[in-house]
């Protein structure tokens, strides 16, 4: 089979430019979802560890729900279900349709909610990894709860959580391929379009695999560097 490598060129005849744009959309939607998941994961972790009983039950129910339901189904619920909700609200307010839901927003929120359920476990494990003696010593010195949280808990827990957060980022990158069902022109959607247009599915899906591999490999390098920088203080203290 002869492969025309000009298909990956940056011009009217090639798909290189649109694939690069699609990869940018993939990284952007993944970043938004991952950050949303980090915020939700932190909140759920706080609810589980220090919240009232009803808050703990609410957090446990949330985690059970979003860990148990398939990712694709959650995206469908937010995109198609969200469209119905928006239409209902718009018609109730006397607004003229048609009403639609942005695929980027629906996908980022859906994946972010799922990521939050998993990142909660990462943060909870990082919190329990902090030596109790450290927190007790800080409390004895008269450090208030806010200062204890800001100066002791967050720096130590974040150091421990970084590997798990990196793993979650890799998962979010791969889950972002599911957002193509909303019509958002990200990597998977554009790869499918190129495959159908050229009748070269093996070639373009292989290119898609390489694109995802490049993104995840570069991301792994960044997280390893951040972990190395974050651990410098501990390594000096041990010396």
PDB file of C-alpha atoms in Angstrom:
ATOM      1  CA  UNK A   1       0.000   0.000   0.000  1.00  0.00           C
ATOM      2  CA  UNK A   2       1.438   3.353  -1.056  1.00  0.00           C
ATOM      3  CA  UNK A   3       1.047   6.210   1.404  1.00  0.00           C
ATOM      4  CA  UNK A   4       0.913   9.777   0.174  1.00  0.00           C
ATOM      5  CA  UNK A   5       2.660  11.659   2.986  1.00  0.00           C
ATOM      6  CA  UNK A   6       1.525  14.924   1.448  1.00  0.00           C
ATOM      7  CA  UNK A   7      -1.822  14.198   3.099  1.00  0.00           C
ATOM      8  CA  UNK A   8      -0.218  15.410   6.328  1.00  0.00           C
ATOM      9  CA  UNK A   9       1.031  18.615   4.754  1.00  0.00           C
ATOM     10  CA  UNK A  10       0.035  22.122   5.827  1.00  0.00           C
ATOM     11  CA  UNK A  11      -1.858  23.423   2.843  1.00  0.00           C
ATOM     12  CA  UNK A  12      -4.982  23.037   0.764  1.00  0.00           C
ATOM     13  CA  UNK A  13      -4.062  19.449  -0.115  1.00  0.00           C
ATOM     14  CA  UNK A  14      -3.021  18.290   3.343  1.00  0.00           C
ATOM     15  CA  UNK A  15      -4.685  17.583   6.659  1.00  0.00           C
ATOM     16  CA  UNK A  16      -1.790  18.723   8.836  1.00  0.00           C
ATOM     17  CA  UNK A  17      -3.249  22.124   9.692  1.00  0.00           C
ATOM     18  CA  UNK A  18      -6.708  20.911  10.687  1.00  0.00           C
ATOM     19  CA  UNK A  19      -5.239  18.014  12.674  1.00  0.00           C
ATOM     20  CA  UNK A  20      -3.031  20.448  14.578  1.00  0.00           C
ATOM     21  CA  UNK A  21      -6.042  22.651  15.327  1.00  0.00           C
ATOM     22  CA  UNK A  22      -7.995  19.584  16.464  1.00  0.00           C
ATOM     23  CA  UNK A  23      -5.138  18.521  18.756  1.00  0.00           C
ATOM     24  CA  UNK A  24      -5.191  22.009  20.287  1.00  0.00           C
ATOM     25  CA  UNK A  25      -8.909  21.628  20.973  1.00  0.00           C
ATOM     26  CA  UNK A  26      -8.233  18.222  22.587  1.00  0.00           C
ATOM     27  CA  UNK A  27      -5.637  19.690  24.947  1.00  0.00           C
ATOM     28  CA  UNK A  28      -7.855  22.680  25.769  1.00  0.00           C
ATOM     29  CA  UNK A  29     -10.995  20.675  26.571  1.00  0.00           C
ATOM     30  CA  UNK A  30      -8.880  18.212  28.572  1.00  0.00           C
ATOM     31  CA  UNK A  31      -7.255  21.016  30.556  1.00  0.00           C
ATOM     32  CA  UNK A  32     -10.630  22.581  31.399  1.00  0.00           C
ATOM     33  CA  UNK A  33     -12.023  19.190  32.450  1.00  0.00           C
ATOM     34  CA  UNK A  34      -8.944  18.330  34.525  1.00  0.00           C
ATOM     35  CA  UNK A  35      -8.973  21.676  36.346  1.00  0.00           C
ATOM     36  CA  UNK A  36     -12.699  21.320  37.051  1.00  0.00           C
ATOM     37  CA  UNK A  37     -12.012  17.820  38.346  1.00  0.00           C
ATOM     38  CA  UNK A  38      -9.228  19.127  40.607  1.00  0.00           C
ATOM     39  CA  UNK A  39     -11.543  21.726  42.148  1.00  0.00           C
ATOM     40  CA  UNK A  40     -14.381  19.233  42.625  1.00  0.00           C
ATOM     41  CA  UNK A  41     -11.981  16.581  43.918  1.00  0.00           C
ATOM     42  CA  UNK A  42     -10.631  18.990  46.547  1.00  0.00           C
ATOM     43  CA  UNK A  43     -14.146  19.918  47.647  1.00  0.00           C
ATOM     44  CA  UNK A  44     -15.269  16.279  47.825  1.00  0.00           C
ATOM     45  CA  UNK A  45     -12.142  15.372  49.767  1.00  0.00           C
ATOM     46  CA  UNK A  46     -12.875  18.101  52.313  1.00  0.00           C
ATOM     47  CA  UNK A  47     -16.483  16.916  52.603  1.00  0.00           C
ATOM     48  CA  UNK A  48     -15.380  13.337  53.225  1.00  0.00           C
ATOM     49  CA  UNK A  49     -12.674  14.142  55.753  1.00  0.00           C
ATOM     50  CA  UNK A  50     -13.978  17.120  57.700  1.00  0.00           C
ATOM     51  CA  UNK A  51     -17.601  17.575  56.669  1.00  0.00           C
ATOM     52  CA  UNK A  52     -20.776  16.786  58.537  1.00  0.00           C
ATOM     53  CA  UNK A  53     -22.374  13.367  58.157  1.00  0.00           C
ATOM     54  CA  UNK A  54     -24.751  14.561  55.422  1.00  0.00           C
ATOM     55  CA  UNK A  55     -21.817  16.068  53.529  1.00  0.00           C
ATOM     56  CA  UNK A  56     -19.914  12.787  53.735  1.00  0.00           C
ATOM     57  CA  UNK A  57     -22.929  10.898  52.431  1.00  0.00           C
ATOM     58  CA  UNK A  58     -23.384  13.414  49.618  1.00  0.00           C
ATOM     59  CA  UNK A  59     -19.726  13.090  48.606  1.00  0.00           C
ATOM     60  CA  UNK A  60     -19.868   9.282  48.743  1.00  0.00           C
ATOM     61  CA  UNK A  61     -23.025   9.272  46.621  1.00  0.00           C
ATOM     62  CA  UNK A  62     -21.418  11.580  44.052  1.00  0.00           C
ATOM     63  CA  UNK A  63     -18.324   9.389  43.815  1.00  0.00           C
ATOM     64  CA  UNK A  64     -20.382   6.203  43.514  1.00  0.00           C
ATOM     65  CA  UNK A  65     -22.495   7.744  40.746  1.00  0.00           C
ATOM     66  CA  UNK A  66     -19.731   9.109  38.534  1.00  0.00           C
ATOM     67  CA  UNK A  67     -17.447   6.126  39.027  1.00  0.00           C
ATOM     68  CA  UNK A  68     -20.222   3.685  38.202  1.00  0.00           C
ATOM     69  CA  UNK A  69     -21.758   5.309  35.114  1.00  0.00           C
ATOM     70  CA  UNK A  70     -19.875   4.976  31.769  1.00  0.00           C
ATOM     71  CA  UNK A  71     -18.142   8.161  30.620  1.00  0.00           C
ATOM     72  CA  UNK A  72     -19.880   8.155  27.250  1.00  0.00           C
ATOM     73  CA  UNK A  73     -23.286   7.976  28.910  1.00  0.00           C
ATOM     74  CA  UNK A  74     -22.454  10.985  31.110  1.00  0.00           C
ATOM     75  CA  UNK A  75     -21.466  12.973  28.010  1.00  0.00           C
ATOM     76  CA  UNK A  76     -24.707  11.993  26.284  1.00  0.00           C
ATOM     77  CA  UNK A  77     -26.720  13.064  29.337  1.00  0.00           C
ATOM     78  CA  UNK A  78     -25.062  16.469  29.498  1.00  0.00           C
ATOM     79  CA  UNK A  79     -25.146  17.142  25.763  1.00  0.00           C
ATOM     80  CA  UNK A  80     -28.529  15.801  24.664  1.00  0.00           C
ATOM     81  CA  UNK A  81     -30.185  16.126  28.059  1.00  0.00           C
ATOM     82  CA  UNK A  82     -28.766  19.617  28.438  1.00  0.00           C
ATOM     83  CA  UNK A  83     -30.213  20.552  25.076  1.00  0.00           C
ATOM     84  CA  UNK A  84     -33.692  19.556  26.273  1.00  0.00           C
ATOM     85  CA  UNK A  85     -33.285  21.506  29.507  1.00  0.00           C
ATOM     86  CA  UNK A  86     -32.118  24.615  27.638  1.00  0.00           C
ATOM     87  CA  UNK A  87     -35.025  24.300  25.188  1.00  0.00           C
ATOM     88  CA  UNK A  88     -37.521  23.921  28.035  1.00  0.00           C
ATOM     89  CA  UNK A  89     -36.166  26.965  29.883  1.00  0.00           C
ATOM     90  CA  UNK A  90     -35.974  29.032  26.705  1.00  0.00           C
ATOM     91  CA  UNK A  91     -39.553  28.226  25.707  1.00  0.00           C
ATOM     92  CA  UNK A  92     -40.759  28.922  29.249  1.00  0.00           C
ATOM     93  CA  UNK A  93     -39.167  32.374  29.012  1.00  0.00           C
ATOM     94  CA  UNK A  94     -40.768  32.981  25.612  1.00  0.00           C
ATOM     95  CA  UNK A  95     -37.486  32.855  23.700  1.00  0.00           C
ATOM     96  CA  UNK A  96     -37.299  31.735  20.091  1.00  0.00           C
ATOM     97  CA  UNK A  97     -35.368  28.559  19.207  1.00  0.00           C
ATOM     98  CA  UNK A  98     -33.611  26.536  18.048  1.00  0.00           C
ATOM     99  CA  UNK A  99     -31.694  25.924  21.262  1.00  0.00           C
ATOM    100  CA  UNK A 100     -28.406  24.090  21.402  1.00  0.00           C
ATOM    101  CA  UNK A 101     -25.670  23.172  23.859  1.00  0.00           C
ATOM    102  CA  UNK A 102     -22.024  23.874  23.085  1.00  0.00           C
ATOM    103  CA  UNK A 103     -20.170  20.577  22.609  1.00  0.00           C
ATOM    104  CA  UNK A 104     -16.989  21.945  24.166  1.00  0.00           C
ATOM    105  CA  UNK A 105     -18.783  23.080  27.329  1.00  0.00           C
ATOM    106  CA  UNK A 106     -20.858  19.896  27.667  1.00  0.00           C
ATOM    107  CA  UNK A 107     -17.834  17.666  27.131  1.00  0.00           C
ATOM    108  CA  UNK A 108     -15.562  19.574  29.501  1.00  0.00           C
ATOM    109  CA  UNK A 109     -18.177  19.584  32.275  1.00  0.00           C
ATOM    110  CA  UNK A 110     -19.041  15.889  31.845  1.00  0.00           C
ATOM    111  CA  UNK A 111     -15.425  14.723  31.874  1.00  0.00           C
ATOM    112  CA  UNK A 112     -14.600  17.186  34.664  1.00  0.00           C
ATOM    113  CA  UNK A 113     -17.334  15.753  36.880  1.00  0.00           C
ATOM    114  CA  UNK A 114     -16.030  12.240  36.278  1.00  0.00           C
ATOM    115  CA  UNK A 115     -12.439  13.313  36.917  1.00  0.00           C
ATOM    116  CA  UNK A 116     -13.487  14.986  40.173  1.00  0.00           C
ATOM    117  CA  UNK A 117     -14.752  11.667  41.529  1.00  0.00           C
ATOM    118  CA  UNK A 118     -11.355  10.071  40.915  1.00  0.00           C
ATOM    119  CA  UNK A 119      -9.226  13.037  41.961  1.00  0.00           C
ATOM    120  CA  UNK A 120     -11.046  13.029  45.302  1.00  0.00           C
ATOM    121  CA  UNK A 121      -9.435   9.668  46.032  1.00  0.00           C
ATOM    122  CA  UNK A 122      -6.034  11.055  45.060  1.00  0.00           C
ATOM    123  CA  UNK A 123      -6.362  14.035  47.424  1.00  0.00           C
ATOM    124  CA  UNK A 124      -7.756  11.932  50.255  1.00  0.00           C
ATOM    125  CA  UNK A 125      -4.849   9.511  50.038  1.00  0.00           C
ATOM    126  CA  UNK A 126      -2.395  12.420  49.943  1.00  0.00           C
ATOM    127  CA  UNK A 127      -3.966  13.944  53.069  1.00  0.00           C
ATOM    128  CA  UNK A 128      -3.745  10.713  55.053  1.00  0.00           C
ATOM    129  CA  UNK A 129      -0.104  10.384  53.981  1.00  0.00           C
ATOM    130  CA  UNK A 130       0.804  13.487  56.012  1.00  0.00           C
ATOM    131  CA  UNK A 131       2.419  12.391  59.313  1.00  0.00           C
ATOM    132  CA  UNK A 132       0.063  13.059  62.229  1.00  0.00           C
ATOM    133  CA  UNK A 133       2.978  14.284  64.303  1.00  0.00           C
ATOM    134  CA  UNK A 134       3.545  17.146  61.879  1.00  0.00           C
ATOM    135  CA  UNK A 135      -0.024  18.392  62.214  1.00  0.00           C
ATOM    136  CA  UNK A 136      -0.009  17.948  66.009  1.00  0.00           C
ATOM    137  CA  UNK A 137       3.250  19.879  66.317  1.00  0.00           C
ATOM    138  CA  UNK A 138       1.859  22.717  64.207  1.00  0.00           C
ATOM    139  CA  UNK A 139      -1.296  22.834  66.335  1.00  0.00           C
ATOM    140  CA  UNK A 140       0.722  22.943  69.581  1.00  0.00           C
ATOM    141  CA  UNK A 141       2.655  25.975  68.326  1.00  0.00           C
ATOM    142  CA  UNK A 142      -0.638  27.873  68.104  1.00  0.00           C
ATOM    143  CA  UNK A 143      -1.100  27.682  64.342  1.00  0.00           C
ATOM    144  CA  UNK A 144      -4.750  28.328  63.403  1.00  0.00           C
ATOM    145  CA  UNK A 145      -6.797  26.071  61.137  1.00  0.00           C
ATOM    146  CA  UNK A 146      -6.495  28.369  58.113  1.00  0.00           C
ATOM    147  CA  UNK A 147      -2.738  28.777  58.504  1.00  0.00           C
ATOM    148  CA  UNK A 148      -2.363  25.055  59.164  1.00  0.00           C
ATOM    149  CA  UNK A 149      -4.254  24.309  55.963  1.00  0.00           C
ATOM    150  CA  UNK A 150      -2.312  26.831  53.888  1.00  0.00           C
ATOM    151  CA  UNK A 151       1.206  26.217  55.195  1.00  0.00           C
ATOM    152  CA  UNK A 152       1.214  22.561  56.179  1.00  0.00           C
ATOM    153  CA  UNK A 153      -1.579  20.532  54.650  1.00  0.00           C
ATOM    154  CA  UNK A 154      -1.709  21.937  51.104  1.00  0.00           C
ATOM    155  CA  UNK A 155       2.066  21.887  50.359  1.00  0.00           C
ATOM    156  CA  UNK A 156       2.599  18.375  51.740  1.00  0.00           C
ATOM    157  CA  UNK A 157      -0.576  16.867  50.319  1.00  0.00           C
ATOM    158  CA  UNK A 158      -0.015  18.434  46.896  1.00  0.00           C
ATOM    159  CA  UNK A 159       3.476  16.930  46.718  1.00  0.00           C
ATOM    160  CA  UNK A 160       2.105  13.482  47.417  1.00  0.00           C
ATOM    161  CA  UNK A 161      -0.876  13.953  45.077  1.00  0.00           C
ATOM    162  CA  UNK A 162       1.134  15.024  42.020  1.00  0.00           C
ATOM    163  CA  UNK A 163       1.711  11.489  40.603  1.00  0.00           C
ATOM    164  CA  UNK A 164      -1.980  10.651  40.961  1.00  0.00           C
ATOM    165  CA  UNK A 165      -2.979  13.978  39.420  1.00  0.00           C
ATOM    166  CA  UNK A 166      -0.665  13.221  36.506  1.00  0.00           C
ATOM    167  CA  UNK A 167      -2.331   9.844  36.004  1.00  0.00           C
ATOM    168  CA  UNK A 168      -5.718  11.536  36.051  1.00  0.00           C
ATOM    169  CA  UNK A 169      -4.557  14.015  33.415  1.00  0.00           C
ATOM    170  CA  UNK A 170      -3.551  11.131  31.153  1.00  0.00           C
ATOM    171  CA  UNK A 171      -6.977   9.549  31.664  1.00  0.00           C
ATOM    172  CA  UNK A 172      -8.746  12.810  30.860  1.00  0.00           C
ATOM    173  CA  UNK A 173      -6.734  13.174  27.640  1.00  0.00           C
ATOM    174  CA  UNK A 174      -7.939   9.758  26.469  1.00  0.00           C
ATOM    175  CA  UNK A 175     -11.516  10.324  27.663  1.00  0.00           C
ATOM    176  CA  UNK A 176     -11.637  13.553  25.645  1.00  0.00           C
ATOM    177  CA  UNK A 177     -11.878  11.395  22.496  1.00  0.00           C
ATOM    178  CA  UNK A 178     -15.440  10.582  23.566  1.00  0.00           C
ATOM    179  CA  UNK A 179     -16.417  14.247  23.202  1.00  0.00           C
ATOM    180  CA  UNK A 180     -16.386  13.703  19.424  1.00  0.00           C
ATOM    181  CA  UNK A 181     -19.970  12.388  19.758  1.00  0.00           C
ATOM    182  CA  UNK A 182     -21.116  15.974  20.434  1.00  0.00           C
ATOM    183  CA  UNK A 183     -19.770  17.114  17.056  1.00  0.00           C
ATOM    184  CA  UNK A 184     -16.866  19.023  18.605  1.00  0.00           C
ATOM    185  CA  UNK A 185     -14.008  19.090  16.094  1.00  0.00           C
ATOM    186  CA  UNK A 186     -11.265  17.631  18.284  1.00  0.00           C
ATOM    187  CA  UNK A 187      -8.638  15.046  17.342  1.00  0.00           C
ATOM    188  CA  UNK A 188     -10.865  11.971  17.150  1.00  0.00           C
ATOM    189  CA  UNK A 189     -13.573  13.794  15.215  1.00  0.00           C
ATOM    190  CA  UNK A 190     -11.091  15.223  12.711  1.00  0.00           C
ATOM    191  CA  UNK A 191      -9.320  11.887  12.303  1.00  0.00           C
ATOM    192  CA  UNK A 192     -12.652  10.231  11.490  1.00  0.00           C
ATOM    193  CA  UNK A 193     -13.437  12.966   8.956  1.00  0.00           C
ATOM    194  CA  UNK A 194     -10.041  12.577   7.280  1.00  0.00           C
ATOM    195  CA  UNK A 195     -10.405   8.800   7.241  1.00  0.00           C
ATOM    196  CA  UNK A 196     -13.817   8.936   5.578  1.00  0.00           C
ATOM    197  CA  UNK A 197     -12.758  11.585   3.064  1.00  0.00           C
ATOM    198  CA  UNK A 198      -9.608   9.798   1.886  1.00  0.00           C
ATOM    199  CA  UNK A 199     -10.783   6.198   2.369  1.00  0.00           C
ATOM    200  CA  UNK A 200      -7.557   5.548   4.292  1.00  0.00           C
ATOM    201  CA  UNK A 201      -8.794   4.570   7.761  1.00  0.00           C
ATOM    202  CA  UNK A 202      -5.710   2.626   8.887  1.00  0.00           C
ATOM    203  CA  UNK A 203      -3.356   5.455   8.001  1.00  0.00           C
ATOM    204  CA  UNK A 204      -5.306   8.259   9.665  1.00  0.00           C
ATOM    205  CA  UNK A 205      -6.276   6.292  12.769  1.00  0.00           C
ATOM    206  CA  UNK A 206      -2.580   5.442  13.137  1.00  0.00           C
ATOM    207  CA  UNK A 207      -1.829   9.155  12.863  1.00  0.00           C
ATOM    208  CA  UNK A 208      -4.437   9.767  15.556  1.00  0.00           C
ATOM    209  CA  UNK A 209      -2.735   7.238  17.825  1.00  0.00           C
ATOM    210  CA  UNK A 210       0.582   9.028  17.303  1.00  0.00           C
ATOM    211  CA  UNK A 211      -0.994  12.411  18.113  1.00  0.00           C
ATOM    212  CA  UNK A 212      -2.426  11.119  21.404  1.00  0.00           C
ATOM    213  CA  UNK A 213       0.883   9.415  22.185  1.00  0.00           C
ATOM    214  CA  UNK A 214       2.776  12.679  21.632  1.00  0.00           C
ATOM    215  CA  UNK A 215       0.370  14.593  23.890  1.00  0.00           C
ATOM    216  CA  UNK A 216       0.538  12.025  26.698  1.00  0.00           C
ATOM    217  CA  UNK A 217       4.316  11.624  26.452  1.00  0.00           C
ATOM    218  CA  UNK A 218       4.914  15.385  26.609  1.00  0.00           C
ATOM    219  CA  UNK A 219       2.445  15.617  29.504  1.00  0.00           C
ATOM    220  CA  UNK A 220       4.290  12.864  31.361  1.00  0.00           C
ATOM    221  CA  UNK A 221       7.562  14.750  30.925  1.00  0.00           C
ATOM    222  CA  UNK A 222       5.981  17.948  32.322  1.00  0.00           C
ATOM    223  CA  UNK A 223       4.511  16.191  35.363  1.00  0.00           C
ATOM    224  CA  UNK A 224       7.790  14.411  36.087  1.00  0.00           C
ATOM    225  CA  UNK A 225       9.598  17.745  35.995  1.00  0.00           C
ATOM    226  CA  UNK A 226       7.029  19.351  38.312  1.00  0.00           C
ATOM    227  CA  UNK A 227       7.316  16.403  40.724  1.00  0.00           C
ATOM    228  CA  UNK A 228      11.100  16.721  40.699  1.00  0.00           C
ATOM    229  CA  UNK A 229      10.905  20.447  41.497  1.00  0.00           C
ATOM    230  CA  UNK A 230       8.286  19.879  44.212  1.00  0.00           C
ATOM    231  CA  UNK A 231      10.409  17.204  45.914  1.00  0.00           C
ATOM    232  CA  UNK A 232      13.581  19.318  46.109  1.00  0.00           C
ATOM    233  CA  UNK A 233      12.679  20.707  49.531  1.00  0.00           C
ATOM    234  CA  UNK A 234      12.096  17.236  50.997  1.00  0.00           C
ATOM    235  CA  UNK A 235      15.299  15.870  49.507  1.00  0.00           C
ATOM    236  CA  UNK A 236      17.330  18.727  51.040  1.00  0.00           C
ATOM    237  CA  UNK A 237      15.630  18.219  54.403  1.00  0.00           C
ATOM    238  CA  UNK A 238      16.599  14.523  54.405  1.00  0.00           C
ATOM    239  CA  UNK A 239      20.198  15.417  53.659  1.00  0.00           C
TER     240      UNK A 239
END
